[in-house]
PDB file of C-alpha atoms in Angstrom:
ATOM      1  CA  MET A  30      98.904 122.968  87.947  1.00  0.00           C
ATOM      2  CA  SER A  31      95.725 121.939  86.131  1.00  0.00           C
ATOM      3  CA  LYS A  32      94.942 118.524  84.679  1.00  0.00           C
ATOM      4  CA  THR A  33      95.275 120.006  81.175  1.00  0.00           C
ATOM      5  CA  SER A  34      98.709 121.424  82.058  1.00  0.00           C
ATOM      6  CA  ILE A  35      99.858 118.015  83.313  1.00  0.00           C
ATOM      7  CA  VAL A  36      98.646 116.399  80.091  1.00  0.00           C
ATOM      8  CA  ASN A  37     100.487 119.070  78.052  1.00  0.00           C
ATOM      9  CA  LYS A  38     103.648 118.395  80.080  1.00  0.00           C
ATOM     10  CA  ALA A  39     103.278 114.709  79.173  1.00  0.00           C
ATOM     11  CA  LEU A  40     102.686 115.582  75.518  1.00  0.00           C
ATOM     12  CA  SER A  41     105.866 117.679  75.494  1.00  0.00           C
ATOM     13  CA  HIS A  42     107.810 114.474  76.313  1.00  0.00           C
ATOM     14  CA  LEU A  43     106.336 113.039  73.116  1.00  0.00           C
ATOM     15  CA  GLY A  44     106.936 116.072  70.931  1.00  0.00           C
ATOM     16  CA  ALA A  45     103.182 115.968  70.279  1.00  0.00           C
ATOM     17  CA  ASN A  46     100.661 118.769  69.811  1.00  0.00           C
ATOM     18  CA  LYS A  47      99.426 120.447  72.982  1.00  0.00           C
ATOM     19  CA  ILE A  48      95.720 120.402  73.826  1.00  0.00           C
ATOM     20  CA  THR A  49      93.532 123.382  74.696  1.00  0.00           C
ATOM     21  CA  SER A  50      91.236 121.263  76.868  1.00  0.00           C
ATOM     22  CA  LEU A  51      90.544 117.632  77.638  1.00  0.00           C
ATOM     23  CA  SER A  52      87.418 117.867  75.515  1.00  0.00           C
ATOM     24  CA  ASP A  53      88.916 119.465  72.387  1.00  0.00           C
ATOM     25  CA  GLY A  54      88.376 116.268  70.343  1.00  0.00           C
ATOM     26  CA  SER A  55      92.017 115.795  69.346  1.00  0.00           C
ATOM     27  CA  LEU A  56      93.759 112.421  69.379  1.00  0.00           C
ATOM     28  CA  GLU A  57      95.911 113.700  72.241  1.00  0.00           C
ATOM     29  CA  SER A  58      92.937 114.686  74.429  1.00  0.00           C
ATOM     30  CA  GLN A  59      91.153 111.406  73.673  1.00  0.00           C
ATOM     31  CA  CYS A  60      94.226 109.411  74.738  1.00  0.00           C
ATOM     32  CA  ALA A  61      94.620 111.540  77.852  1.00  0.00           C
ATOM     33  CA  ASN A  62      90.971 111.023  78.830  1.00  0.00           C
ATOM     34  CA  ILE A  63      91.313 107.263  78.487  1.00  0.00           C
ATOM     35  CA  LEU A  64      94.691 106.869  80.215  1.00  0.00           C
ATOM     36  CA  TYR A  65      94.906 109.700  82.794  1.00  0.00           C
ATOM     37  CA  GLU A  66      93.315 108.002  85.817  1.00  0.00           C
ATOM     38  CA  GLY A  67      95.083 104.678  85.238  1.00  0.00           C
ATOM     39  CA  SER A  68      98.450 106.441  85.015  1.00  0.00           C
ATOM     40  CA  LEU A  69      97.648 108.465  88.136  1.00  0.00           C
ATOM     41  CA  ARG A  70      96.690 105.333  90.083  1.00  0.00           C
ATOM     42  CA  SER A  71      99.875 103.627  88.905  1.00  0.00           C
ATOM     43  CA  VAL A  72     102.146 106.434  90.132  1.00  0.00           C
ATOM     44  CA  LEU A  73     100.202 106.816  93.398  1.00  0.00           C
ATOM     45  CA  SER A  74     100.653 103.087  94.069  1.00  0.00           C
ATOM     46  CA  GLU A  75     104.446 103.385  93.764  1.00  0.00           C
ATOM     47  CA  CYS A  76     105.072 105.145  97.086  1.00  0.00           C
ATOM     48  CA  CYS A  77     103.546 106.331 100.350  1.00  0.00           C
ATOM     49  CA  TRP A  78     103.112 109.875  99.014  1.00  0.00           C
ATOM     50  CA  LYS A  79     102.857 112.425 101.840  1.00  0.00           C
ATOM     51  CA  PHE A  80     100.416 114.696  99.970  1.00  0.00           C
ATOM     52  CA  ALA A  81      97.997 111.818  99.304  1.00  0.00           C
ATOM     53  CA  THR A  82      97.931 110.088 102.701  1.00  0.00           C
ATOM     54  CA  LYS A  83      94.944 109.564 104.965  1.00  0.00           C
ATOM     55  CA  ARG A  84      94.448 107.882 108.344  1.00  0.00           C
ATOM     56  CA  VAL A  85      91.018 106.435 109.109  1.00  0.00           C
ATOM     57  CA  MET A  86      89.266 104.023 111.396  1.00  0.00           C
ATOM     58  CA  LEU A  87      87.424 101.577 109.151  1.00  0.00           C
ATOM     59  CA  ASN A  88      83.715 100.879 109.473  1.00  0.00           C
ATOM     60  CA  LYS A  89      82.935  97.427 110.788  1.00  0.00           C
ATOM     61  CA  ILE A  90      80.407  95.710 108.539  1.00  0.00           C
ATOM     62  CA  ASP A  91      77.768  93.151 109.409  1.00  0.00           C
ATOM     63  CA  LYS A  92      79.204  90.171 107.606  1.00  0.00           C
ATOM     64  CA  CYS A  93      80.488  86.892 108.977  1.00  0.00           C
ATOM     65  CA  PRO A  94      83.227  84.816 107.393  1.00  0.00           C
ATOM     66  CA  ALA A  95      82.341  81.249 106.384  1.00  0.00           C
ATOM     67  CA  TRP A  96      84.992  80.211 108.914  1.00  0.00           C
ATOM     68  CA  ALA A  97      87.367  82.088 111.178  1.00  0.00           C
ATOM     69  CA  GLU A  98      91.123  81.634 111.118  1.00  0.00           C
ATOM     70  CA  ASN A  99      93.299  82.847 113.989  1.00  0.00           C
ATOM     71  CA  GLY A 100      90.318  84.541 115.616  1.00  0.00           C
ATOM     72  CA  MET A 101      89.711  86.744 112.564  1.00  0.00           C
ATOM     73  CA  PHE A 102      85.952  87.152 112.663  1.00  0.00           C
ATOM     74  CA  ASN A 103      85.244  90.843 111.898  1.00  0.00           C
ATOM     75  CA  TYR A 104      85.057  92.499 108.492  1.00  0.00           C
ATOM     76  CA  PHE A 105      85.877  96.157 107.887  1.00  0.00           C
ATOM     77  CA  GLN A 106      85.051  98.145 104.742  1.00  0.00           C
ATOM     78  CA  LEU A 107      88.014  99.656 102.885  1.00  0.00           C
ATOM     79  CA  PRO A 108      87.631 103.264 101.670  1.00  0.00           C
ATOM     80  CA  SER A 109      86.481 103.665  98.061  1.00  0.00           C
ATOM     81  CA  ASP A 110      89.390 106.047  97.340  1.00  0.00           C
ATOM     82  CA  LEU A 111      92.092 103.616  98.524  1.00  0.00           C
ATOM     83  CA  VAL A 112      95.016 103.137  96.143  1.00  0.00           C
ATOM     84  CA  LYS A 113      97.595 101.612  98.487  1.00  0.00           C
ATOM     85  CA  LEU A 114      97.284 100.479 102.101  1.00  0.00           C
ATOM     86  CA  PHE A 115     100.654 100.908 103.772  1.00  0.00           C
ATOM     87  CA  ASP A 116     100.213 100.860 107.546  1.00  0.00           C
ATOM     88  CA  ILE A 117      97.805  99.790 110.262  1.00  0.00           C
ATOM     89  CA  LYS A 118      97.203 101.381 113.645  1.00  0.00           C
ATOM     90  CA  ASP A 119      97.617  98.309 115.875  1.00  0.00           C
ATOM     91  CA  LYS A 120     100.594  96.164 114.828  1.00  0.00           C
ATOM     92  CA  THR A 121      99.488  93.295 117.108  1.00  0.00           C
ATOM     93  CA  VAL A 122      96.288  92.682 115.126  1.00  0.00           C
ATOM     94  CA  LEU A 123      96.048  89.724 112.757  1.00  0.00           C
ATOM     95  CA  TRP A 124      94.410  90.749 109.502  1.00  0.00           C
ATOM     96  CA  ASP A 125      93.961  89.803 105.876  1.00  0.00           C
ATOM     97  CA  ARG A 126      92.615  91.725 102.910  1.00  0.00           C
ATOM     98  CA  GLU A 127      89.685  90.079 101.148  1.00  0.00           C
ATOM     99  CA  GLY A 128      88.485  92.072  98.147  1.00  0.00           C
ATOM    100  CA  GLU A 129      87.368  95.505  99.327  1.00  0.00           C
ATOM    101  CA  THR A 130      87.314  94.437 102.981  1.00  0.00           C
ATOM    102  CA  ILE A 131      89.701  93.624 105.792  1.00  0.00           C
ATOM    103  CA  LEU A 132      89.140  90.541 107.931  1.00  0.00           C
ATOM    104  CA  ALA A 133      90.680  90.978 111.381  1.00  0.00           C
ATOM    105  CA  ASN A 134      90.755  89.651 114.924  1.00  0.00           C
ATOM    106  CA  THR A 135      89.736  92.959 116.499  1.00  0.00           C
ATOM    107  CA  ASP A 136      86.661  95.143 116.991  1.00  0.00           C
ATOM    108  CA  SER A 137      88.291  98.293 115.568  1.00  0.00           C
ATOM    109  CA  PHE A 138      90.750  98.665 112.715  1.00  0.00           C
ATOM    110  CA  GLY A 139      92.679 101.783 111.686  1.00  0.00           C
ATOM    111  CA  ILE A 140      94.707 102.200 108.531  1.00  0.00           C
ATOM    112  CA  LYS A 141      97.056 104.668 106.875  1.00  0.00           C
ATOM    113  CA  TYR A 142      96.768 104.687 103.105  1.00  0.00           C
ATOM    114  CA  VAL A 143      97.416 106.503  99.836  1.00  0.00           C
ATOM    115  CA  TYR A 144      94.159 107.767  98.374  1.00  0.00           C
ATOM    116  CA  LEU A 145      93.174 108.681  94.826  1.00  0.00           C
ATOM    117  CA  CYS A 146      94.003 112.390  95.011  1.00  0.00           C
ATOM    118  CA  ASN A 147      92.429 114.134  92.013  1.00  0.00           C
ATOM    119  CA  ASP A 148      93.142 117.642  93.327  1.00  0.00           C
ATOM    120  CA  THR A 149      96.095 118.635  91.144  1.00  0.00           C
ATOM    121  CA  THR A 150      96.755 121.696  93.326  1.00  0.00           C
ATOM    122  CA  GLN A 151      97.943 119.269  96.024  1.00  0.00           C
ATOM    123  CA  TYR A 152     100.614 117.701  93.812  1.00  0.00           C
ATOM    124  CA  PRO A 153     104.202 118.722  94.575  1.00  0.00           C
ATOM    125  CA  GLN A 154     106.322 119.525  91.528  1.00  0.00           C
ATOM    126  CA  TYR A 155     108.385 116.338  91.889  1.00  0.00           C
ATOM    127  CA  PHE A 156     105.180 114.268  91.692  1.00  0.00           C
ATOM    128  CA  ILE A 157     103.933 116.221  88.663  1.00  0.00           C
ATOM    129  CA  ASP A 158     107.227 115.556  86.881  1.00  0.00           C
ATOM    130  CA  ALA A 159     107.046 111.805  87.561  1.00  0.00           C
ATOM    131  CA  PHE A 160     103.336 111.571  86.753  1.00  0.00           C
ATOM    132  CA  ALA A 161     103.726 113.482  83.462  1.00  0.00           C
ATOM    133  CA  CYS A 162     106.527 111.147  82.391  1.00  0.00           C
ATOM    134  CA  LYS A 163     104.445 108.053  83.267  1.00  0.00           C
ATOM    135  CA  LEU A 164     101.416 109.471  81.453  1.00  0.00           C
ATOM    136  CA  ALA A 165     103.631 110.211  78.433  1.00  0.00           C
ATOM    137  CA  SER A 166     104.897 106.624  78.384  1.00  0.00           C
ATOM    138  CA  ASP A 167     101.308 105.330  78.601  1.00  0.00           C
ATOM    139  CA  MET A 168     100.088 107.600  75.765  1.00  0.00           C
ATOM    140  CA  CYS A 169     103.200 107.276  73.631  1.00  0.00           C
ATOM    141  CA  TYR A 170     102.355 104.349  71.378  1.00  0.00           C
ATOM    142  CA  ASP A 171      98.841 105.601  70.604  1.00  0.00           C
ATOM    143  CA  ILE A 172     100.200 109.003  69.577  1.00  0.00           C
ATOM    144  CA  THR A 173     103.619 108.227  68.065  1.00  0.00           C
ATOM    145  CA  ASN A 174     103.245 104.563  67.062  1.00  0.00           C
ATOM    146  CA  SER A 175     106.780 104.019  68.392  1.00  0.00           C
ATOM    147  CA  ASN A 176     107.622 101.103  70.695  1.00  0.00           C
ATOM    148  CA  GLU A 177     111.168 102.408  71.099  1.00  0.00           C
ATOM    149  CA  LYS A 178     110.037 105.844  72.286  1.00  0.00           C
ATOM    150  CA  THR A 179     107.502 104.201  74.623  1.00  0.00           C
ATOM    151  CA  MET A 180     110.206 102.039  76.213  1.00  0.00           C
ATOM    152  CA  ASN A 181     112.605 104.995  76.492  1.00  0.00           C
ATOM    153  CA  LEU A 182     109.980 107.038  78.342  1.00  0.00           C
ATOM    154  CA  LEU A 183     109.192 104.143  80.666  1.00  0.00           C
ATOM    155  CA  GLU A 184     112.892 103.750  81.431  1.00  0.00           C
ATOM    156  CA  LEU A 185     113.161 107.508  82.051  1.00  0.00           C
ATOM    157  CA  TYR A 186     110.199 107.308  84.434  1.00  0.00           C
ATOM    158  CA  LYS A 187     111.540 104.279  86.345  1.00  0.00           C
ATOM    159  CA  GLY A 188     115.197 105.292  86.287  1.00  0.00           C
ATOM    160  CA  GLU A 189     115.046 109.045  86.879  1.00  0.00           C
ATOM    161  CA  PHE A 190     111.697 110.677  87.601  1.00  0.00           C
ATOM    162  CA  LEU A 191     110.215 108.131  90.021  1.00  0.00           C
ATOM    163  CA  PRO A 192     113.366 107.649  92.147  1.00  0.00           C
ATOM    164  CA  THR A 193     113.821 111.442  92.383  1.00  0.00           C
ATOM    165  CA  ALA A 194     110.181 111.926  93.410  1.00  0.00           C
ATOM    166  CA  LYS A 195     110.408 109.144  96.014  1.00  0.00           C
ATOM    167  CA  ALA A 196     113.578 110.633  97.487  1.00  0.00           C
ATOM    168  CA  LYS A 197     112.064 114.117  97.739  1.00  0.00           C
ATOM    169  CA  ASN A 198     108.881 112.681  99.234  1.00  0.00           C
ATOM    170  CA  ALA A 199     110.903 110.804 101.887  1.00  0.00           C
ATOM    171  CA  ARG A 200     112.571 114.049 102.979  1.00  0.00           C
ATOM    172  CA  GLU A 201     109.195 115.456 104.068  1.00  0.00           C
ATOM    173  CA  ALA A 202     109.349 113.785 107.488  1.00  0.00           C
ATOM    174  CA  SER A 203     111.756 113.660 110.384  1.00  0.00           C
ATOM    175  CA  SER A 204     114.253 110.844 110.506  1.00  0.00           C
ATOM    176  CA  PRO A 205     113.721 108.226 113.184  1.00  0.00           C
ATOM    177  CA  GLN A 206     115.933 108.746 116.207  1.00  0.00           C
ATOM    178  CA  ILE A 207     118.406 105.912 116.667  1.00  0.00           C
ATOM    179  CA  ILE A 208     119.023 105.102 120.300  1.00  0.00           C
ATOM    180  CA  ASP A 209     121.743 102.691 121.401  1.00  0.00           C
ATOM    181  CA  ASP A 210     120.359  99.691 123.192  1.00  0.00           C
ATOM    182  CA  TYR A 211     121.491  98.212 126.514  1.00  0.00           C
ATOM    183  CA  TRP A 212     124.141  95.983 124.920  1.00  0.00           C
ATOM    184  CA  VAL A 213     125.779  98.745 122.904  1.00  0.00           C
ATOM    185  CA  ASN A 214     125.867 100.993 125.965  1.00  0.00           C
ATOM    186  CA  SER A 215     127.426  98.246 128.112  1.00  0.00           C
ATOM    187  CA  ILE A 216     130.232  97.781 125.572  1.00  0.00           C
ATOM    188  CA  ASN A 217     130.928 101.502 125.727  1.00  0.00           C
ATOM    189  CA  GLY A 218     131.037 101.570 129.538  1.00  0.00           C
ATOM    190  CA  GLY A 219     127.377 102.340 130.240  1.00  0.00           C
ATOM    191  CA  ILE A 220     125.066 105.153 129.256  1.00  0.00           C
ATOM    192  CA  ASN A 221     127.305 107.911 130.587  1.00  0.00           C
ATOM    193  CA  GLY A 222     130.397 106.386 129.034  1.00  0.00           C
TER     194      GLY A 222
END
């Protein structure tokens, strides 16, 4: 689905006129141009979206902290496309985010993060539905001049579209295997029962 199609899907939530392109000069296209990326970033920050996930080893930068806490003496540059950092490679590392860098007590630092995915062909339908509703709520007041409609769309996004998208996104991975520990097995007569 194209960016224009996503905007038109959002406009359909408003009962507004569709656009022919993002540069057609209409009020709707002007609002979309102003609000599109902010709405996209907002929805991307809501979840660890499978289609917009990257794993990288960060570049260590030549910068020293004014003082080191807990042995944290190395800075690492965060990616410019980062929207949400949600996991690190080594869970034993002490780290802290400082602006667009990570300060850590290690010589290498890997992260898993949601990136600003602008390739609309990568968006699953459930994400498009949620994003279009969020974009509609963000554009609503400028186009309809209605606070009530704006709030209704935001509630629809938060109460229906986003939870549905998150649930469908979560199903795109295997479930963790739950293994009984030593104590549970001993209660049940050992591993073999």
